Amino acid sequence: MPLVTSDQAAEISLKQDGIIPDVIDSFQSKTMLMVSYGNGKEVALGNKLAVADTQHTPQVSFQSDSPDDKYTLIMTDPDAPSRTNPKFREWRHWVVSNISGSASDFQPAKVSQGTELTPYMGPAPPGGSGPHRYVFLLYKQVGGAHVTALTTPLGDKRQSFKAKQFSGQAHLELVGANYFFAENA
């Protein structure tokens, strides 16, 4: 039996649940993105969490290459209003930019740890719409990152956001991803 690395397991999971290609293209993971809502409610590549347990801003941690690096975190729902009818794909739940690489544990909602472009909004899938995928994406802000795109508020419209398009315009490099499922029956 061939050995599967954690990076390969993540990619297999992201493809299996359609995040690749619905939200992102295939990429080389460079860090493990750990997301915790506390009390043992950890995001773990497609596990299920209760909507009620995900309404507060989670703790996010990752390993940085350098303390001088800056990162952008995005949380998005590609299944709005449902996976079978994703006419509002993607729903932008949270965007934080200019996160310092020196922080191994951070709460991006705190301005001192980054610039919150979109305040955190917990999952609120419509009743009966089935399970929604809530995807966390961590991007490294590379040398040519467009500072304007990373410091300008994105506006009030949260629907029809495209993480792939935003990251391309801002010259961000995807380095980590994680996700969970939640639904309102």
PDB file of C-alpha atoms in Angstrom:
ATOM      1  CA  MET A   1       0.000   0.000   0.000  1.00  0.00           C
ATOM      2  CA  PRO A   2       1.498   3.393  -0.966  1.00  0.00           C
ATOM      3  CA  LEU A   3       2.215   5.945   1.734  1.00  0.00           C
ATOM      4  CA  VAL A   4      -0.099   8.979   1.602  1.00  0.00           C
ATOM      5  CA  THR A   5       1.236  12.234   3.037  1.00  0.00           C
ATOM      6  CA  SER A   6      -0.977  14.689   4.933  1.00  0.00           C
ATOM      7  CA  ASP A   7      -0.774  17.071   1.949  1.00  0.00           C
ATOM      8  CA  GLN A   8      -1.992  14.333  -0.386  1.00  0.00           C
ATOM      9  CA  ALA A   9      -4.767  13.376   2.032  1.00  0.00           C
ATOM     10  CA  ALA A  10      -5.915  17.007   2.143  1.00  0.00           C
ATOM     11  CA  GLU A  11      -5.966  17.240  -1.648  1.00  0.00           C
ATOM     12  CA  ILE A  12      -7.890  13.961  -1.924  1.00  0.00           C
ATOM     13  CA  SER A  13     -10.460  15.251   0.566  1.00  0.00           C
ATOM     14  CA  LEU A  14     -10.773  18.654  -1.158  1.00  0.00           C
ATOM     15  CA  LYS A  15     -11.355  16.926  -4.504  1.00  0.00           C
ATOM     16  CA  GLN A  16     -13.724  14.311  -3.078  1.00  0.00           C
ATOM     17  CA  ASP A  17     -16.005  17.011  -1.669  1.00  0.00           C
ATOM     18  CA  GLY A  18     -15.758  19.185  -4.795  1.00  0.00           C
ATOM     19  CA  ILE A  19     -13.939  22.128  -3.229  1.00  0.00           C
ATOM     20  CA  ILE A  20     -11.444  21.510  -5.998  1.00  0.00           C
ATOM     21  CA  PRO A  21     -12.686  22.758  -8.540  1.00  0.00           C
ATOM     22  CA  ASP A  22     -15.793  24.584  -7.137  1.00  0.00           C
ATOM     23  CA  VAL A  23     -13.754  27.037  -5.031  1.00  0.00           C
ATOM     24  CA  ILE A  24     -10.051  26.537  -5.751  1.00  0.00           C
ATOM     25  CA  ASP A  25      -7.758  24.847  -8.233  1.00  0.00           C
ATOM     26  CA  SER A  26      -5.303  22.121  -7.215  1.00  0.00           C
ATOM     27  CA  PHE A  27      -2.431  23.564  -5.231  1.00  0.00           C
ATOM     28  CA  GLN A  28       0.609  22.540  -3.216  1.00  0.00           C
ATOM     29  CA  SER A  29      -0.281  22.828   0.474  1.00  0.00           C
ATOM     30  CA  LYS A  30       2.521  24.429   2.468  1.00  0.00           C
ATOM     31  CA  THR A  31       0.971  24.559   5.924  1.00  0.00           C
ATOM     32  CA  MET A  32      -1.697  22.856   7.966  1.00  0.00           C
ATOM     33  CA  LEU A  33      -4.533  25.288   8.617  1.00  0.00           C
ATOM     34  CA  MET A  34      -5.986  24.545  12.043  1.00  0.00           C
ATOM     35  CA  VAL A  35      -9.381  26.024  12.922  1.00  0.00           C
ATOM     36  CA  SER A  36     -11.074  25.610  16.299  1.00  0.00           C
ATOM     37  CA  TYR A  37     -14.408  26.799  17.626  1.00  0.00           C
ATOM     38  CA  GLY A  38     -13.432  25.666  21.136  1.00  0.00           C
ATOM     39  CA  ASN A  39     -14.794  22.890  23.332  1.00  0.00           C
ATOM     40  CA  GLY A  40     -13.400  20.231  20.995  1.00  0.00           C
ATOM     41  CA  LYS A  41     -15.141  21.671  17.913  1.00  0.00           C
ATOM     42  CA  GLU A  42     -12.266  21.434  15.444  1.00  0.00           C
ATOM     43  CA  VAL A  43     -12.500  21.823  11.672  1.00  0.00           C
ATOM     44  CA  ALA A  44     -11.074  18.631  10.156  1.00  0.00           C
ATOM     45  CA  LEU A  45     -11.274  18.323   6.351  1.00  0.00           C
ATOM     46  CA  GLY A  46     -14.968  17.751   5.904  1.00  0.00           C
ATOM     47  CA  ASN A  47     -16.211  16.855   9.346  1.00  0.00           C
ATOM     48  CA  LYS A  48     -19.690  17.952  10.438  1.00  0.00           C
ATOM     49  CA  LEU A  49     -20.213  20.723  12.969  1.00  0.00           C
ATOM     50  CA  ALA A  50     -23.487  22.035  14.377  1.00  0.00           C
ATOM     51  CA  VAL A  51     -24.505  25.494  13.152  1.00  0.00           C
ATOM     52  CA  ALA A  52     -24.959  26.579  16.786  1.00  0.00           C
ATOM     53  CA  ASP A  53     -21.331  25.644  17.567  1.00  0.00           C
ATOM     54  CA  THR A  54     -19.909  27.822  14.770  1.00  0.00           C
ATOM     55  CA  GLN A  55     -21.481  31.214  15.423  1.00  0.00           C
ATOM     56  CA  HIS A  56     -18.507  32.832  17.131  1.00  0.00           C
ATOM     57  CA  THR A  57     -15.170  33.727  15.572  1.00  0.00           C
ATOM     58  CA  PRO A  58     -12.905  30.664  15.567  1.00  0.00           C
ATOM     59  CA  GLN A  59      -9.270  30.415  16.619  1.00  0.00           C
ATOM     60  CA  VAL A  60      -7.019  29.839  13.614  1.00  0.00           C
ATOM     61  CA  SER A  61      -3.406  28.723  13.647  1.00  0.00           C
ATOM     62  CA  PHE A  62      -0.785  27.726  11.099  1.00  0.00           C
ATOM     63  CA  GLN A  63       2.970  27.489  10.705  1.00  0.00           C
ATOM     64  CA  SER A  64       4.590  30.360   8.816  1.00  0.00           C
ATOM     65  CA  ASP A  65       7.763  30.213   6.726  1.00  0.00           C
ATOM     66  CA  SER A  66       8.982  33.535   8.099  1.00  0.00           C
ATOM     67  CA  PRO A  67       7.872  36.009  10.782  1.00  0.00           C
ATOM     68  CA  ASP A  68       8.025  38.715   8.096  1.00  0.00           C
ATOM     69  CA  ASP A  69       5.403  37.029   5.890  1.00  0.00           C
ATOM     70  CA  LYS A  70       1.843  38.349   5.684  1.00  0.00           C
ATOM     71  CA  TYR A  71      -1.247  36.233   5.077  1.00  0.00           C
ATOM     72  CA  THR A  72      -4.900  36.569   4.101  1.00  0.00           C
ATOM     73  CA  LEU A  73      -7.612  34.269   5.459  1.00  0.00           C
ATOM     74  CA  ILE A  74     -10.937  33.721   3.689  1.00  0.00           C
ATOM     75  CA  MET A  75     -13.974  31.750   4.871  1.00  0.00           C
ATOM     76  CA  THR A  76     -16.509  31.074   2.125  1.00  0.00           C
ATOM     77  CA  ASP A  77     -19.621  28.974   1.462  1.00  0.00           C
ATOM     78  CA  PRO A  78     -19.840  27.734  -2.147  1.00  0.00           C
ATOM     79  CA  ASP A  79     -23.288  26.213  -1.527  1.00  0.00           C
ATOM     80  CA  ALA A  80     -25.474  29.315  -1.231  1.00  0.00           C
ATOM     81  CA  PRO A  81     -28.385  28.916  -1.148  1.00  0.00           C
ATOM     82  CA  SER A  82     -27.875  25.145  -1.670  1.00  0.00           C
ATOM     83  CA  ARG A  83     -25.363  22.805  -3.255  1.00  0.00           C
ATOM     84  CA  THR A  84     -27.904  21.831  -5.918  1.00  0.00           C
ATOM     85  CA  ASN A  85     -28.689  25.495  -6.678  1.00  0.00           C
ATOM     86  CA  PRO A  86     -25.529  27.514  -5.916  1.00  0.00           C
ATOM     87  CA  LYS A  87     -26.732  30.718  -7.585  1.00  0.00           C
ATOM     88  CA  PHE A  88     -25.007  32.863  -4.931  1.00  0.00           C
ATOM     89  CA  ARG A  89     -21.730  30.880  -4.974  1.00  0.00           C
ATOM     90  CA  GLU A  90     -19.708  31.852  -2.983  1.00  0.00           C
ATOM     91  CA  TRP A  91     -21.087  33.459   0.178  1.00  0.00           C
ATOM     92  CA  ARG A  92     -18.274  35.466   1.816  1.00  0.00           C
ATOM     93  CA  HIS A  93     -18.279  34.741   5.558  1.00  0.00           C
ATOM     94  CA  TRP A  94     -14.965  36.255   6.635  1.00  0.00           C
ATOM     95  CA  VAL A  95     -11.895  37.935   5.136  1.00  0.00           C
ATOM     96  CA  VAL A  96      -8.852  39.035   7.110  1.00  0.00           C
ATOM     97  CA  SER A  97      -5.676  40.348   5.471  1.00  0.00           C
ATOM     98  CA  ASN A  98      -2.202  41.396   6.583  1.00  0.00           C
ATOM     99  CA  ILE A  99      -1.971  38.668   9.227  1.00  0.00           C
ATOM    100  CA  SER A 100       1.551  38.546  10.578  1.00  0.00           C
ATOM    101  CA  GLY A 101       3.562  35.395   9.993  1.00  0.00           C
ATOM    102  CA  SER A 102       5.035  35.828  13.462  1.00  0.00           C
ATOM    103  CA  ALA A 103       1.742  34.841  15.044  1.00  0.00           C
ATOM    104  CA  SER A 104       1.508  31.079  15.423  1.00  0.00           C
ATOM    105  CA  ASP A 105      -1.872  31.480  17.135  1.00  0.00           C
ATOM    106  CA  PHE A 106      -4.099  34.337  16.107  1.00  0.00           C
ATOM    107  CA  GLN A 107      -7.657  35.555  16.107  1.00  0.00           C
ATOM    108  CA  PRO A 108      -7.882  37.504  12.859  1.00  0.00           C
ATOM    109  CA  ALA A 109     -10.962  39.341  14.091  1.00  0.00           C
ATOM    110  CA  LYS A 110      -8.613  41.387  16.266  1.00  0.00           C
ATOM    111  CA  VAL A 111      -7.373  44.336  14.232  1.00  0.00           C
ATOM    112  CA  SER A 112      -3.966  44.076  15.928  1.00  0.00           C
ATOM    113  CA  GLN A 113      -3.518  40.677  14.273  1.00  0.00           C
ATOM    114  CA  GLY A 114      -4.723  41.628  10.819  1.00  0.00           C
ATOM    115  CA  THR A 115      -7.059  43.847   8.867  1.00  0.00           C
ATOM    116  CA  GLU A 116     -10.599  42.515   8.942  1.00  0.00           C
ATOM    117  CA  LEU A 117     -12.086  43.249   5.528  1.00  0.00           C
ATOM    118  CA  THR A 118     -15.287  41.284   6.155  1.00  0.00           C
ATOM    119  CA  PRO A 119     -16.480  40.702   9.739  1.00  0.00           C
ATOM    120  CA  TYR A 120     -17.088  37.092  10.729  1.00  0.00           C
ATOM    121  CA  MET A 121     -20.566  35.759   9.977  1.00  0.00           C
ATOM    122  CA  GLY A 122     -21.337  32.295  11.293  1.00  0.00           C
ATOM    123  CA  PRO A 123     -22.967  29.683   9.084  1.00  0.00           C
ATOM    124  CA  ALA A 124     -26.704  30.174   8.490  1.00  0.00           C
ATOM    125  CA  PRO A 125     -27.727  27.736   5.769  1.00  0.00           C
ATOM    126  CA  PRO A 126     -31.420  27.862   4.851  1.00  0.00           C
ATOM    127  CA  GLY A 127     -33.480  25.105   6.475  1.00  0.00           C
ATOM    128  CA  GLY A 128     -33.784  22.060   4.259  1.00  0.00           C
ATOM    129  CA  SER A 129     -31.005  23.182   1.880  1.00  0.00           C
ATOM    130  CA  GLY A 130     -28.790  20.241   2.806  1.00  0.00           C
ATOM    131  CA  PRO A 131     -25.210  20.312   4.057  1.00  0.00           C
ATOM    132  CA  HIS A 132     -23.129  23.348   3.139  1.00  0.00           C
ATOM    133  CA  ARG A 133     -19.329  23.331   2.784  1.00  0.00           C
ATOM    134  CA  TYR A 134     -17.654  26.070   4.825  1.00  0.00           C
ATOM    135  CA  VAL A 135     -14.166  26.542   3.448  1.00  0.00           C
ATOM    136  CA  PHE A 136     -11.197  28.274   5.093  1.00  0.00           C
ATOM    137  CA  LEU A 137      -8.448  29.365   2.711  1.00  0.00           C
ATOM    138  CA  LEU A 138      -5.061  30.713   3.797  1.00  0.00           C
ATOM    139  CA  TYR A 139      -3.102  32.754   1.284  1.00  0.00           C
ATOM    140  CA  LYS A 140       0.422  34.081   1.516  1.00  0.00           C
ATOM    141  CA  GLN A 141       0.704  37.686   0.399  1.00  0.00           C
ATOM    142  CA  VAL A 142       3.613  37.448  -2.029  1.00  0.00           C
ATOM    143  CA  GLY A 143       5.902  40.312  -3.063  1.00  0.00           C
ATOM    144  CA  GLY A 144       3.554  41.746  -5.661  1.00  0.00           C
ATOM    145  CA  ALA A 145       0.421  41.587  -3.493  1.00  0.00           C
ATOM    146  CA  HIS A 146      -1.854  44.509  -4.273  1.00  0.00           C
ATOM    147  CA  VAL A 147      -2.051  46.350  -0.960  1.00  0.00           C
ATOM    148  CA  THR A 148      -5.113  48.295  -2.114  1.00  0.00           C
ATOM    149  CA  ALA A 149      -7.068  45.095  -2.722  1.00  0.00           C
ATOM    150  CA  LEU A 150      -6.065  43.850   0.718  1.00  0.00           C
ATOM    151  CA  THR A 151      -7.000  46.982   2.643  1.00  0.00           C
ATOM    152  CA  THR A 152     -10.113  48.162   0.802  1.00  0.00           C
ATOM    153  CA  PRO A 153     -13.393  46.982   2.317  1.00  0.00           C
ATOM    154  CA  LEU A 154     -15.180  44.516   0.060  1.00  0.00           C
ATOM    155  CA  GLY A 155     -18.579  46.109   0.584  1.00  0.00           C
ATOM    156  CA  ASP A 156     -21.794  44.836   2.103  1.00  0.00           C
ATOM    157  CA  LYS A 157     -22.633  42.361  -0.657  1.00  0.00           C
ATOM    158  CA  ARG A 158     -21.495  38.949   0.553  1.00  0.00           C
ATOM    159  CA  GLN A 159     -23.076  36.744  -2.130  1.00  0.00           C
ATOM    160  CA  SER A 160     -21.375  35.793  -5.393  1.00  0.00           C
ATOM    161  CA  PHE A 161     -17.870  36.342  -3.993  1.00  0.00           C
ATOM    162  CA  LYS A 162     -15.146  34.407  -5.806  1.00  0.00           C
ATOM    163  CA  ALA A 163     -12.111  33.552  -3.677  1.00  0.00           C
ATOM    164  CA  LYS A 164     -10.211  32.390  -6.767  1.00  0.00           C
ATOM    165  CA  GLN A 165     -10.817  35.690  -8.557  1.00  0.00           C
ATOM    166  CA  PHE A 166     -10.059  37.819  -5.475  1.00  0.00           C
ATOM    167  CA  SER A 167      -6.810  35.973  -4.787  1.00  0.00           C
ATOM    168  CA  GLY A 168      -5.743  36.310  -8.425  1.00  0.00           C
ATOM    169  CA  GLN A 169      -6.391  40.061  -8.490  1.00  0.00           C
ATOM    170  CA  ALA A 170      -4.549  40.546  -5.205  1.00  0.00           C
ATOM    171  CA  HIS A 171      -1.644  38.234  -6.208  1.00  0.00           C
ATOM    172  CA  LEU A 172      -2.089  35.833  -3.310  1.00  0.00           C
ATOM    173  CA  GLU A 173      -0.600  32.331  -3.130  1.00  0.00           C
ATOM    174  CA  LEU A 174      -2.837  29.626  -1.646  1.00  0.00           C
ATOM    175  CA  VAL A 175      -0.852  27.783   1.040  1.00  0.00           C
ATOM    176  CA  GLY A 176      -3.505  26.013   3.132  1.00  0.00           C
ATOM    177  CA  ALA A 177      -7.148  24.968   3.210  1.00  0.00           C
ATOM    178  CA  ASN A 178      -9.584  23.325   5.598  1.00  0.00           C
ATOM    179  CA  TYR A 179     -13.363  22.947   5.690  1.00  0.00           C
ATOM    180  CA  PHE A 180     -16.386  21.558   7.484  1.00  0.00           C
ATOM    181  CA  PHE A 181     -20.038  20.789   6.742  1.00  0.00           C
ATOM    182  CA  ALA A 182     -23.028  22.314   8.545  1.00  0.00           C
ATOM    183  CA  GLU A 183     -26.749  22.315   7.854  1.00  0.00           C
ATOM    184  CA  ASN A 184     -30.133  23.375   9.233  1.00  0.00           C
ATOM    185  CA  ALA A 185     -32.592  20.524   8.819  1.00  0.00           C
TER     186      ALA A 185
END
